[in-house]
Structures are given as structure tokens and as C-alpha cells.
Backbone as JSON Lines, residues from 0, in Angstrom:
{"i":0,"aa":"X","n":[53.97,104.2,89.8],"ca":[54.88,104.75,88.81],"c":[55.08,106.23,89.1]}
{"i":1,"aa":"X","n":[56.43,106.72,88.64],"ca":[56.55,107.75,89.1],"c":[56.52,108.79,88.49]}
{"i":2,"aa":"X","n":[55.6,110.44,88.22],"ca":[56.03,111.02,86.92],"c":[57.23,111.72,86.75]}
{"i":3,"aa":"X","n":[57.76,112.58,86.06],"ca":[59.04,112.67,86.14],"c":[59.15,113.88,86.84]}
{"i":4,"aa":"X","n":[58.01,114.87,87.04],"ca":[58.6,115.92,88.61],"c":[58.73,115.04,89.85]}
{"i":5,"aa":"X","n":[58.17,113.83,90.1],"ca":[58.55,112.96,91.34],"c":[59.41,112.66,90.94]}
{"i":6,"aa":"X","n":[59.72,112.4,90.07],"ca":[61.85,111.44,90.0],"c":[62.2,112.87,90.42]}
{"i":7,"aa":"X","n":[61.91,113.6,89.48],"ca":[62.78,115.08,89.72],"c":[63.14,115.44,91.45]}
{"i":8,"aa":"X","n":[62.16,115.71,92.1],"ca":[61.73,115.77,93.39],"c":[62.48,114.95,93.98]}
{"i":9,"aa":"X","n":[62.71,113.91,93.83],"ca":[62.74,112.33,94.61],"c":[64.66,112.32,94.44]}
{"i":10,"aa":"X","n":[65.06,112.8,93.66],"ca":[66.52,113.05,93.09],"c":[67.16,114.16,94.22]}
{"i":11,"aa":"X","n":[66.19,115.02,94.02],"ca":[66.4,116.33,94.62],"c":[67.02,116.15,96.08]}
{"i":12,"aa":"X","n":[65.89,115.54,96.75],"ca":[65.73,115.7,98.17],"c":[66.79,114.55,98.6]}
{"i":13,"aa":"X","n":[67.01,113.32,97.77],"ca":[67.81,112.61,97.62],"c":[69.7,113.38,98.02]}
{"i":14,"aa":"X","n":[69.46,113.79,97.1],"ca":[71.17,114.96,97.09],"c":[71.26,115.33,98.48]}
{"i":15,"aa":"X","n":[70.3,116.19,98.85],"ca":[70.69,116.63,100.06],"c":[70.61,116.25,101.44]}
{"i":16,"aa":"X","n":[69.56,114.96,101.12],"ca":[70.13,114.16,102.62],"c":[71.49,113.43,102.22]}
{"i":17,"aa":"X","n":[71.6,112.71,100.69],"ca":[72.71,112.48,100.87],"c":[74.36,113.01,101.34]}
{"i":18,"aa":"X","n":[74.19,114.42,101.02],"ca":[75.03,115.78,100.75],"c":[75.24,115.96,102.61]}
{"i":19,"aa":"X","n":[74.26,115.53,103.64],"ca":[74.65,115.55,104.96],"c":[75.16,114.08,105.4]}
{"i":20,"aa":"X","n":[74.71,112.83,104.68],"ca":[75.02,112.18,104.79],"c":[76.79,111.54,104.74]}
{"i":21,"aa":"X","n":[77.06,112.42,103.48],"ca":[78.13,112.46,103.09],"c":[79.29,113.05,103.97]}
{"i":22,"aa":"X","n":[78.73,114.42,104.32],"ca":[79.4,114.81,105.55],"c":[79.85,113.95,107.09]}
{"i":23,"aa":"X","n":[78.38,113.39,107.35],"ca":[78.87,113.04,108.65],"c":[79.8,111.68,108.08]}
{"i":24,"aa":"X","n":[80.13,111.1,107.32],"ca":[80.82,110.11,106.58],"c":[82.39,110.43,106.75]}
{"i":25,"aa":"X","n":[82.21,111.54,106.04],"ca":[83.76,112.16,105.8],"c":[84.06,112.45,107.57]}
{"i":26,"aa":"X","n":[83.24,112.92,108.7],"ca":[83.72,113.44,109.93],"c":[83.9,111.8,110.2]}
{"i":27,"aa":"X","n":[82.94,111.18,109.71],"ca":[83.51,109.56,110.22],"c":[84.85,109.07,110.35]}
{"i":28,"aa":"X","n":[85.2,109.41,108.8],"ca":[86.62,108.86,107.56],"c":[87.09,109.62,109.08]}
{"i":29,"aa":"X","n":[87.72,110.78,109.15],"ca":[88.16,111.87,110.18],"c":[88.79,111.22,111.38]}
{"i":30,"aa":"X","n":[87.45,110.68,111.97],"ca":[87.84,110.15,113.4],"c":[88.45,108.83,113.1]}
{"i":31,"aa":"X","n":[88.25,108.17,112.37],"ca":[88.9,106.96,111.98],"c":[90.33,107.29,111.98]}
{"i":32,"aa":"X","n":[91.1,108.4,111.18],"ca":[92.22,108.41,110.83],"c":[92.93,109.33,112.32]}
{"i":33,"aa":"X","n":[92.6,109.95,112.83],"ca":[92.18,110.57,114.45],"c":[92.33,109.49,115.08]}
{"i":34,"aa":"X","n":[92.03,108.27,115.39],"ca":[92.04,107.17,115.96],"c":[93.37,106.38,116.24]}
{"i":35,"aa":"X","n":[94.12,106.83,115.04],"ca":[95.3,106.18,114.6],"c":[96.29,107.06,115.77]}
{"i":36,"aa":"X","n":[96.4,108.35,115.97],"ca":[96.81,108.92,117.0],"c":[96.66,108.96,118.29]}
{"i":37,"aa":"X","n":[94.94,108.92,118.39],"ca":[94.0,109.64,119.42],"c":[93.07,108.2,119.82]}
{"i":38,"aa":"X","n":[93.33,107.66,120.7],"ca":[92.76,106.43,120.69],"c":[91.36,106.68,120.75]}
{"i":39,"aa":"X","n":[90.91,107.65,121.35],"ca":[89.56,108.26,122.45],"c":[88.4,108.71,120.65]}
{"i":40,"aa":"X","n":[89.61,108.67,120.09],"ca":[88.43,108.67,118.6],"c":[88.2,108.0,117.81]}
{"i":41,"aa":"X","n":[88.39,106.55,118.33],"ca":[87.9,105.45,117.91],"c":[86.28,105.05,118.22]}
{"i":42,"aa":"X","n":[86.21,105.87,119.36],"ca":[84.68,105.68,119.87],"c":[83.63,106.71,118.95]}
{"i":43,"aa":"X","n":[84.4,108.09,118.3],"ca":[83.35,108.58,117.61],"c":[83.24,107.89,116.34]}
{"i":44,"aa":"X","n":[84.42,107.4,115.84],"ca":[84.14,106.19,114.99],"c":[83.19,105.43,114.75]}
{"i":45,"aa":"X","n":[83.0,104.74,115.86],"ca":[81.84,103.54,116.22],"c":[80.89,104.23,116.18]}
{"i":46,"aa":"X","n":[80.6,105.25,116.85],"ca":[79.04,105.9,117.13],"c":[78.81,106.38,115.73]}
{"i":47,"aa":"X","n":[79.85,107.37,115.14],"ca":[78.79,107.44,113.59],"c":[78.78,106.68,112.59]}
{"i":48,"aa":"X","n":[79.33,105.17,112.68],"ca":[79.02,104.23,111.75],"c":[77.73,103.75,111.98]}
{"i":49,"aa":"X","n":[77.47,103.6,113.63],"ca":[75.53,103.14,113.89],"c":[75.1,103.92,113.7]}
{"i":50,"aa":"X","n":[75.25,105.11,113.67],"ca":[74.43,106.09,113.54],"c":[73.64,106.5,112.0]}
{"i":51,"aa":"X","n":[74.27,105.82,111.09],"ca":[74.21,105.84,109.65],"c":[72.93,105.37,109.6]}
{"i":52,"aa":"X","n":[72.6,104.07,109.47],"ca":[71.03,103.46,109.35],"c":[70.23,104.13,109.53]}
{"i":53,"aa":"X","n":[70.39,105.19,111.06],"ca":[69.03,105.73,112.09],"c":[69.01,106.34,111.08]}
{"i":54,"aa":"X","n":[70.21,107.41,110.61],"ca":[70.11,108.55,110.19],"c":[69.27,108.5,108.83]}
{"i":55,"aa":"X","n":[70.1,107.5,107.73],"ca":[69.27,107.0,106.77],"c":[67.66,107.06,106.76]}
{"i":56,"aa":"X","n":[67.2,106.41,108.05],"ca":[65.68,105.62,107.93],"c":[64.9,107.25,108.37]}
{"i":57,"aa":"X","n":[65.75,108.27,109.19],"ca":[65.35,109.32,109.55],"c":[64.68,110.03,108.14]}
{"i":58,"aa":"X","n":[65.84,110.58,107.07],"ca":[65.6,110.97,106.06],"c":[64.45,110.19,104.97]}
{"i":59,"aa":"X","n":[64.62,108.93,105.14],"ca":[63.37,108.49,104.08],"c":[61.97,108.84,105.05]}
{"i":60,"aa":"X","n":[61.56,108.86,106.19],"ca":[60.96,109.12,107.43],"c":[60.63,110.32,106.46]}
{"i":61,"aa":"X","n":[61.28,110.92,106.5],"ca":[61.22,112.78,106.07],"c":[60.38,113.18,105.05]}
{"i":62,"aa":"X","n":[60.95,112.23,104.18],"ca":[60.5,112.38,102.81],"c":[59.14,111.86,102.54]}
{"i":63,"aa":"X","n":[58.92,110.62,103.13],"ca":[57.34,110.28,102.85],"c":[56.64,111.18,103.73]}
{"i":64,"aa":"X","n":[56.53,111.8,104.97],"ca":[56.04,112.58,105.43],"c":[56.06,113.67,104.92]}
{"i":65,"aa":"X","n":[57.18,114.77,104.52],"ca":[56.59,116.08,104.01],"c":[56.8,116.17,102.73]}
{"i":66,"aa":"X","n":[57.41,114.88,102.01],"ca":[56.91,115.11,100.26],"c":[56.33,114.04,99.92]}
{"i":67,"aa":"X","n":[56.06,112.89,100.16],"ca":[55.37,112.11,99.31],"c":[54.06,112.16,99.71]}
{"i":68,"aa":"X","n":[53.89,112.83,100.55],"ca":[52.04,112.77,101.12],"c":[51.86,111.44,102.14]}
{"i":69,"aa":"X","n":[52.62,111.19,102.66],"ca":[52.64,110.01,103.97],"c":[52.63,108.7,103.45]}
{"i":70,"aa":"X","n":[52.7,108.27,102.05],"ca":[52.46,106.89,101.48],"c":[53.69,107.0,100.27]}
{"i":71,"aa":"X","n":[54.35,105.75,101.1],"ca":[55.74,105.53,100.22],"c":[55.86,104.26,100.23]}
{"i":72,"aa":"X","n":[55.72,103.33,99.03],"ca":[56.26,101.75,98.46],"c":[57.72,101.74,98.63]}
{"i":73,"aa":"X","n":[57.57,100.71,98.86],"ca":[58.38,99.32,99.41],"c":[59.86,100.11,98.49]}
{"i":74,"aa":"X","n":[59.28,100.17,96.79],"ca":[60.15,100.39,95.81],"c":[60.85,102.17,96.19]}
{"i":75,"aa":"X","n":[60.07,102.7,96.42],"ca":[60.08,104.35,96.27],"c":[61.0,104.42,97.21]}
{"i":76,"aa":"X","n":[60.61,103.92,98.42],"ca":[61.8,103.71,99.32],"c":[63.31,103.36,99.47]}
{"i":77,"aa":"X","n":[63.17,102.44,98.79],"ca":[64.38,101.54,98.49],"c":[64.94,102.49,97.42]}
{"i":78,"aa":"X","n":[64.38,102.73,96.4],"ca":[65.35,104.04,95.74],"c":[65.61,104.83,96.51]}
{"i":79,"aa":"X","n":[64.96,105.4,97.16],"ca":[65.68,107.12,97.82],"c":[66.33,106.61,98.99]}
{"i":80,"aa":"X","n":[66.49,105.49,99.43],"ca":[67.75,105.4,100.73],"c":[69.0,105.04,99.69]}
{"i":81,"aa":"X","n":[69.11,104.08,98.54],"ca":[69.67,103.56,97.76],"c":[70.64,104.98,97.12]}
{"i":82,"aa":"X","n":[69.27,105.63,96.69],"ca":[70.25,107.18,95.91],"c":[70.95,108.37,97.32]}
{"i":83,"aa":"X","n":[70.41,108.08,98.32],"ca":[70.77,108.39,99.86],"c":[72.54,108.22,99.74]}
{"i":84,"aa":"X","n":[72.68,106.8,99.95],"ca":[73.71,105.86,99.85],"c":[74.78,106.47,98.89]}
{"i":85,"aa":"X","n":[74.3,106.5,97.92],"ca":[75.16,106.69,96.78],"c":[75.55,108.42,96.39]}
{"i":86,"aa":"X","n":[74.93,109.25,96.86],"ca":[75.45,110.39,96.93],"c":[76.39,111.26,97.85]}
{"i":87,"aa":"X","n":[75.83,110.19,99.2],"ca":[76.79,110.13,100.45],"c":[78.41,109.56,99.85]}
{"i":88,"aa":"X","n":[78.21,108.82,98.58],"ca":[79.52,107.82,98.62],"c":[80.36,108.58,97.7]}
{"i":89,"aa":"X","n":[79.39,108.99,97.4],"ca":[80.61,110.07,96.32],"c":[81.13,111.03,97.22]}
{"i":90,"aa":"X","n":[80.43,111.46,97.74],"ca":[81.45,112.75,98.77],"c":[82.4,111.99,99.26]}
{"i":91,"aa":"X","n":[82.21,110.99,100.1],"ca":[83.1,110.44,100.79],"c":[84.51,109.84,100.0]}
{"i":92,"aa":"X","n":[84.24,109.65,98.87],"ca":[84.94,108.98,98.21],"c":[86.15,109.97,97.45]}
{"i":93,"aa":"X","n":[85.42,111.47,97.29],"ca":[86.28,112.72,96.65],"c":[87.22,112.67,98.2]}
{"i":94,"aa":"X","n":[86.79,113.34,99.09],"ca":[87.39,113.52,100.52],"c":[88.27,112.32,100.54]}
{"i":95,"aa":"X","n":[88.17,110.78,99.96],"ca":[89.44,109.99,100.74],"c":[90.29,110.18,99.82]}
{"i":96,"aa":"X","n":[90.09,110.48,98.91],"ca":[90.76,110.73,97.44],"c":[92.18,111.8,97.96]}
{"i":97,"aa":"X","n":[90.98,112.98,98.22],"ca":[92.28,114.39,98.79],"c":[93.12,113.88,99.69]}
{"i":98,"aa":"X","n":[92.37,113.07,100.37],"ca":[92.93,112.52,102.0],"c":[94.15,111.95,101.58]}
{"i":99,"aa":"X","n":[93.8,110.53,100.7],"ca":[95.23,109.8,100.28],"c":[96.26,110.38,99.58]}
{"i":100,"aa":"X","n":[95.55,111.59,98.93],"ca":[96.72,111.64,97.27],"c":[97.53,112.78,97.78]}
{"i":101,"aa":"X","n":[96.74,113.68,98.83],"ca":[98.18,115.06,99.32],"c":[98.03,114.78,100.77]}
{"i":102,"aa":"X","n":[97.35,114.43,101.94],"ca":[97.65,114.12,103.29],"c":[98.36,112.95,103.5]}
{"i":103,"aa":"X","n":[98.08,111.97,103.89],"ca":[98.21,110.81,104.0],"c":[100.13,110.31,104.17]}
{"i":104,"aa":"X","n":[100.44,110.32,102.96],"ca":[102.01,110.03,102.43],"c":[102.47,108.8,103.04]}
{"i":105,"aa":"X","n":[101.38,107.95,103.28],"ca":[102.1,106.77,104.39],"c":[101.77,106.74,105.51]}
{"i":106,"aa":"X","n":[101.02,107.82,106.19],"ca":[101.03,107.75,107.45],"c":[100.32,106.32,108.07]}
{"i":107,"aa":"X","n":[98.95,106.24,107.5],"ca":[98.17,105.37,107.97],"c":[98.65,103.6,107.87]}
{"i":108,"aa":"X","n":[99.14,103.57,106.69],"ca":[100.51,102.2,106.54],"c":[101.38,102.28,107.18]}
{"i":109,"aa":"X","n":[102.48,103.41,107.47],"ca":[103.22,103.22,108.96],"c":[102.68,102.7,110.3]}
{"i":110,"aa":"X","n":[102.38,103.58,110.48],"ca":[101.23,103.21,112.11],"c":[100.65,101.53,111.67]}
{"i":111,"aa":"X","n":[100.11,101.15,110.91],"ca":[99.81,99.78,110.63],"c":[101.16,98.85,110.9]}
{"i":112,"aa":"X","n":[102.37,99.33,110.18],"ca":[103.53,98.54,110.23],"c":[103.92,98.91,112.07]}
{"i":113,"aa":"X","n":[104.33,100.11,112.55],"ca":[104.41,100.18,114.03],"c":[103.12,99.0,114.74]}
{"i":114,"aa":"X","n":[101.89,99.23,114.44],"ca":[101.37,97.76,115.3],"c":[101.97,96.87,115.24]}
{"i":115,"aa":"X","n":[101.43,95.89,113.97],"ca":[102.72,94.82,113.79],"c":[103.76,94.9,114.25]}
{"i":116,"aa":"X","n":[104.56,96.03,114.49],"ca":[105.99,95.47,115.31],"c":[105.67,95.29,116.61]}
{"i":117,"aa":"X","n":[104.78,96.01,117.1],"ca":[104.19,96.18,118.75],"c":[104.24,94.37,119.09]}
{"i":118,"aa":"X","n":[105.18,94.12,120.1],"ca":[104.86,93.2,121.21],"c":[103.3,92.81,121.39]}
{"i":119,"aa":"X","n":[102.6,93.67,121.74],"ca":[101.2,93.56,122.26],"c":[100.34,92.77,120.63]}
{"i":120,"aa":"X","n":[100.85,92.38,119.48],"ca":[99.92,92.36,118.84],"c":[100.38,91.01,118.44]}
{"i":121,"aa":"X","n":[101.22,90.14,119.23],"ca":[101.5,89.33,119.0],"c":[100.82,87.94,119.15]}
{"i":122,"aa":"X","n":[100.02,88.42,119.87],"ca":[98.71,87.6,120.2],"c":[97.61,87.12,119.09]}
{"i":123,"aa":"X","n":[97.38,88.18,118.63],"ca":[96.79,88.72,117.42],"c":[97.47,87.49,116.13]}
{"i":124,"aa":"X","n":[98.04,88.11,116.23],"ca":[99.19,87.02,114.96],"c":[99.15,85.8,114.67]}
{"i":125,"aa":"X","n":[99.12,85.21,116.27],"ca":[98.84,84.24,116.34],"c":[97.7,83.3,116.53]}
{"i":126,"aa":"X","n":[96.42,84.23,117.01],"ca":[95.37,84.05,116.97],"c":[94.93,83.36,115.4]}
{"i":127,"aa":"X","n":[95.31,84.25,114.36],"ca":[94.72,84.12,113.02],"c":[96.09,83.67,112.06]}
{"i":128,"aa":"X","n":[97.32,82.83,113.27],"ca":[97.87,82.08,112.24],"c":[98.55,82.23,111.32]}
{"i":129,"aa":"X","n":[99.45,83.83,111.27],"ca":[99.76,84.18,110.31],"c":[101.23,85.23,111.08]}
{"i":130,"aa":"X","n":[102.14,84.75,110.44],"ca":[103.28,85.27,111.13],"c":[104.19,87.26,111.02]}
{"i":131,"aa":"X","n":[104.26,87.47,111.88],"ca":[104.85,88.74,111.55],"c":[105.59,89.21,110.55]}
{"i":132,"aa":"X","n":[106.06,88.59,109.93],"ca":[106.89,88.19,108.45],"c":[106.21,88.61,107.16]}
{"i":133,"aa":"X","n":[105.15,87.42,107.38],"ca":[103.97,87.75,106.52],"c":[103.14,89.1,105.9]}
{"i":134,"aa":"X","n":[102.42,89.13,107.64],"ca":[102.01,90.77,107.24],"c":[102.6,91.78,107.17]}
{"i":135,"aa":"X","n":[103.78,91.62,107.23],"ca":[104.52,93.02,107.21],"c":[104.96,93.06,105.63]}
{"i":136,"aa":"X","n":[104.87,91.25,104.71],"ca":[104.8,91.27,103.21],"c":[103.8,92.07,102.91]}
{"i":137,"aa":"X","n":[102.51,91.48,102.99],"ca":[101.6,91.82,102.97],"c":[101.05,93.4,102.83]}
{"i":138,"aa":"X","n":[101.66,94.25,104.17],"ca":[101.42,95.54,104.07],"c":[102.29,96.26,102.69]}
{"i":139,"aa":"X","n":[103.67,95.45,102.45],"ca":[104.7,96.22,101.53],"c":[103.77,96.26,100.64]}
{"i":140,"aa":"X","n":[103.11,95.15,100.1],"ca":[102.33,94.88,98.73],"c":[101.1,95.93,98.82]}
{"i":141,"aa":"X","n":[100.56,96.13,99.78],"ca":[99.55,97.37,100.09],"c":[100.0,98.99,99.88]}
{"i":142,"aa":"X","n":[101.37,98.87,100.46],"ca":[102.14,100.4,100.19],"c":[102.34,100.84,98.5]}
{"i":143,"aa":"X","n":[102.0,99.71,97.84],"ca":[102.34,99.98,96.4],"c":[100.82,100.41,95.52]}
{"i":144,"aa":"X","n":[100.0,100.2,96.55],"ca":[98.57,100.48,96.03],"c":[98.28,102.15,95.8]}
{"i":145,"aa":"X","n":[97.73,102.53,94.64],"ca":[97.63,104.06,94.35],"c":[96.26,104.34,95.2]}
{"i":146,"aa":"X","n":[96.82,105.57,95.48],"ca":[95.17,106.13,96.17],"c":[94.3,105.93,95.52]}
{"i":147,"aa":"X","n":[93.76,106.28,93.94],"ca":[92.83,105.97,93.87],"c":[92.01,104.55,94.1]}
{"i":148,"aa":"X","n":[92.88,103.7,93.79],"ca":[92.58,102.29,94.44],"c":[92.0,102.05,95.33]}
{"i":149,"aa":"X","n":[92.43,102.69,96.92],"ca":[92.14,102.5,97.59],"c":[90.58,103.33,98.06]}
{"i":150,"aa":"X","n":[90.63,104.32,97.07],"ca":[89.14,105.3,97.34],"c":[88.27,104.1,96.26]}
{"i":151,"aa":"X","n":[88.66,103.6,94.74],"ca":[87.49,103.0,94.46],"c":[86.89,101.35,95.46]}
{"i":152,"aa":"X","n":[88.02,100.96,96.02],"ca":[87.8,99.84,97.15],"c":[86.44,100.26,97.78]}
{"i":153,"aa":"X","n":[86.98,101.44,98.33],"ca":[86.3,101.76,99.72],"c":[84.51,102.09,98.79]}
{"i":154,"aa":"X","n":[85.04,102.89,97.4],"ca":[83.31,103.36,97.16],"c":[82.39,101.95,97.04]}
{"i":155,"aa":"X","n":[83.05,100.77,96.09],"ca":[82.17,99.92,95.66],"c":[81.48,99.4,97.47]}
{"i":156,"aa":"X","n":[82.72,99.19,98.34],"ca":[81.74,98.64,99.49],"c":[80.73,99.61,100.33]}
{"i":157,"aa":"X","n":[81.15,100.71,99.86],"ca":[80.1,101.49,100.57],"c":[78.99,101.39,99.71]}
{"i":158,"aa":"X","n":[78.84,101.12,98.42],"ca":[77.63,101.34,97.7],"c":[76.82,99.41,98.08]}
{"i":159,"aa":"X","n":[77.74,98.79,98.29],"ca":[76.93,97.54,98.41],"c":[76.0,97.54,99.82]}
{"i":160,"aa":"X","n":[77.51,97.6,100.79],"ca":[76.02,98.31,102.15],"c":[75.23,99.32,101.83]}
{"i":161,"aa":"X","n":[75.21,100.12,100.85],"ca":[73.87,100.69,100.73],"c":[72.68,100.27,100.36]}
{"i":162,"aa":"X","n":[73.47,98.8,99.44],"ca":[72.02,98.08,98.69],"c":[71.59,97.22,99.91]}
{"i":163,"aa":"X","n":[72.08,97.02,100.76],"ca":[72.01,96.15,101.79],"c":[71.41,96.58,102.57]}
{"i":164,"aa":"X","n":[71.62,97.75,103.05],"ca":[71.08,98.31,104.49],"c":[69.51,99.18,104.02]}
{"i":165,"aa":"X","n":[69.53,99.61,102.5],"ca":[68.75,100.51,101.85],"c":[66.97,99.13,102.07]}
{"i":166,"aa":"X","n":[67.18,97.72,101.73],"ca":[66.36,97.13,101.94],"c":[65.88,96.81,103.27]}
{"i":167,"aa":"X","n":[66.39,96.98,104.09],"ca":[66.34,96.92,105.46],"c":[65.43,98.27,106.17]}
{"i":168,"aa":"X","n":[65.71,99.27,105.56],"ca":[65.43,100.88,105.71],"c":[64.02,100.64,104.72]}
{"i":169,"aa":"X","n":[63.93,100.24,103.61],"ca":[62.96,100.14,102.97],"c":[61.45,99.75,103.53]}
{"i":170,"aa":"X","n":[61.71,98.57,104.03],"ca":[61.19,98.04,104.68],"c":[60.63,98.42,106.25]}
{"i":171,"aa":"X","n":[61.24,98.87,106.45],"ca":[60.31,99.67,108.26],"c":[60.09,101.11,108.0]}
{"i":172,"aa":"X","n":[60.44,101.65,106.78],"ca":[59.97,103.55,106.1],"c":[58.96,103.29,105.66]}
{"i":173,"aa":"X","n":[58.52,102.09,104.53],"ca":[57.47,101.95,103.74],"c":[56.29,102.46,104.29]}
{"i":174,"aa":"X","n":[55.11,103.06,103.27],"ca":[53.89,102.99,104.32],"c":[52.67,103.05,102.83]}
{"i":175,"aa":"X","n":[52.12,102.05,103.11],"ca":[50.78,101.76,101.6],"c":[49.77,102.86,102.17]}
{"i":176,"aa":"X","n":[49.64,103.34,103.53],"ca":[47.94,104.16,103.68],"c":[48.38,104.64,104.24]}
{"i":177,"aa":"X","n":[47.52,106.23,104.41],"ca":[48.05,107.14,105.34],"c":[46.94,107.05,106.8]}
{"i":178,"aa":"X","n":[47.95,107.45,107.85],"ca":[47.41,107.27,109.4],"c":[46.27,108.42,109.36]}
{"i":179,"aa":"X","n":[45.25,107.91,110.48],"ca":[44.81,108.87,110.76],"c":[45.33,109.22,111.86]}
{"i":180,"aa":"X","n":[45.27,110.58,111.58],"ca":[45.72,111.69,112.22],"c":[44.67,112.41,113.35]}
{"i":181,"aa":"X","n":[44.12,112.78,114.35],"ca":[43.06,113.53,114.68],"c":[43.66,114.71,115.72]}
{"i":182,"aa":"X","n":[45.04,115.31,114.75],"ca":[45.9,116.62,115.14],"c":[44.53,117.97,115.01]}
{"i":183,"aa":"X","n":[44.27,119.02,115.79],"ca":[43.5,119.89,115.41],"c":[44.62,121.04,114.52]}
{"i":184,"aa":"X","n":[44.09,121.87,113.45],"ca":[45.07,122.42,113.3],"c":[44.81,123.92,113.47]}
């Protein structure tokens, strides 16, 4: 159980890995929309979406080592990647917000509609059965979606992979006893 300067504490340190977390999120969001132009930043894309977990399991790593005293439950864990998660998602989620409601204006739904017209994606189309006609309905019905919509979409699934990935992280951070150590100091 925890007393309430450890929640306090545990909140704390929480914010600010989340608060970098959040960042490299938003440079994520970044290269994603970079991608749409810049093909070559589709790859930093990829790299800081894996990179999320390490980074995650890094920070709970952190925390049972220089604040919890080297012994962190299963539970303690799973909260602070969980509140990790969720403070990261709010940043990210203000940033797609600005992104959609004064940058954006369509861009990223154009370029979607230019694929679809692309020759080359015609493969595609037909792969999954569904005719050029269609998705180009499809996208109209998407163009009518308000930004915020599309930022609360994006928060709820980022908060579910957090509950998701946070047990996963939980689980290889945890630690019931502390190592011995035989560092001289």
C-alpha cells in the first residue's frame, strides 16, 4: 500500500517521464505527417513507435531504482507505466488538436484522396475488395469529421495500448527483493 507522499512521488515522476514521453510522441505525430510529403520519414515513424515500450520500461527501470529503493510490485508498476501512458496522451492529444484545428485544413485527407487516385494503389483496392468509388465515399464521410473527433479517436487508442503494453512493461520492471549489489562505494 502506498502512503500518500508515494502516490505524491509516484504522480510526480510519473508527469515527467510522461511529459518526455509525450514529446517524443508529438516528434512521432511530426514524422508521420512529414511522411505524407517526405517518404524517408516514414522510417522515423517506425523507429519511434518501437521505441515507445523500451523507452517506457526504461523510465519504470528508473523509478524503482532511484525512487522506490529497487523493489517495485507487479501493481506499482503497472500504475506508473499506465500514468506514463496517459500523460504522454494528453500532450499528444493537445498537439493533434493544434495540428488539426489551424494546420492541417485537409491536407492529410487530400494526399489520402491523391493515393486513391494513384494507379499504383490499385492493387491495394483490390486486394481488400473494395472499389475506388467506395473509398473515395468513404474518405468524403471522414472529411466531415471535426478535429476534435479525430484527436479524441486517436487519445482513447492510445490510452488502451497503454493498458496493454503498461502490463507487459509491468511485468519484466517488477522486482519483489533487492539484488545484491557488491559495488564498493
Amino acid at each position: 500500500m502506498l502512503t500518500r507522499q508515494e502516490y505524491i512521488q509516484l504522480k510526480a515522476y510519473a508527469r515527467q517521464h510522461g511529459a518526455v514521453m509525450g514529446l517524443l510522441w508529438i516528434a512521432s505525430f511530426a514524422c508521420f505527417i512529414g511522411s505524407i510529403s517526405e517518404p524517408y520519414m516514414s522510417l522515423l515513424f517506425n523507429f519511434t513507435i518501437v521505441l515507445i515500450p523500451f523507452l517506457a520500461s526504461f523510465f519504470v527501470k528508473y523509478y524503482r531504482e532511484r525512487v522506490a529503493g529497487g523493489i517495485l510490485s507487479f501493481w506499482r508498476a503497472y500504475c506508473y507505466s499506465l500514468l506514463i501512458f496517459f500523460y504522454a496522451t494528453l500532450l499528444l492529444a493537445i498537439a493533434q488538436w493544434a495540428y488539426f484545428e489551424f494546420l492541417d485544413h485537409g491536407r492529410m485527407l487530400g494526399s489520402m484522396v491523391t493515393t486513391v487516385n494513384a494507379p499504383e494503389f490499385a492493387p491495394v483496392l483490390e486486394a481488400y475488395k473494395i472499389s475506388r468509388e467506395e473509398m473515395l465515399e468513404q474518405l468524403d464521410i471522414l472529411s466531415e469529421t471535426r478535429p476534435i473527433d479525430f484527436v479524441f479517436t486517436f487519445m482513447w487508442m492510445n490510452i488502451i495500448i497503454g493498458l496493454i503494453l503498461s502490463w507487459f512493461i509491468a511485468l519484466f520492471t517488477k522486482r519483489a527483493t533487492l539484488r545484491n549489489n557488491n559495488r564498493q562505494l
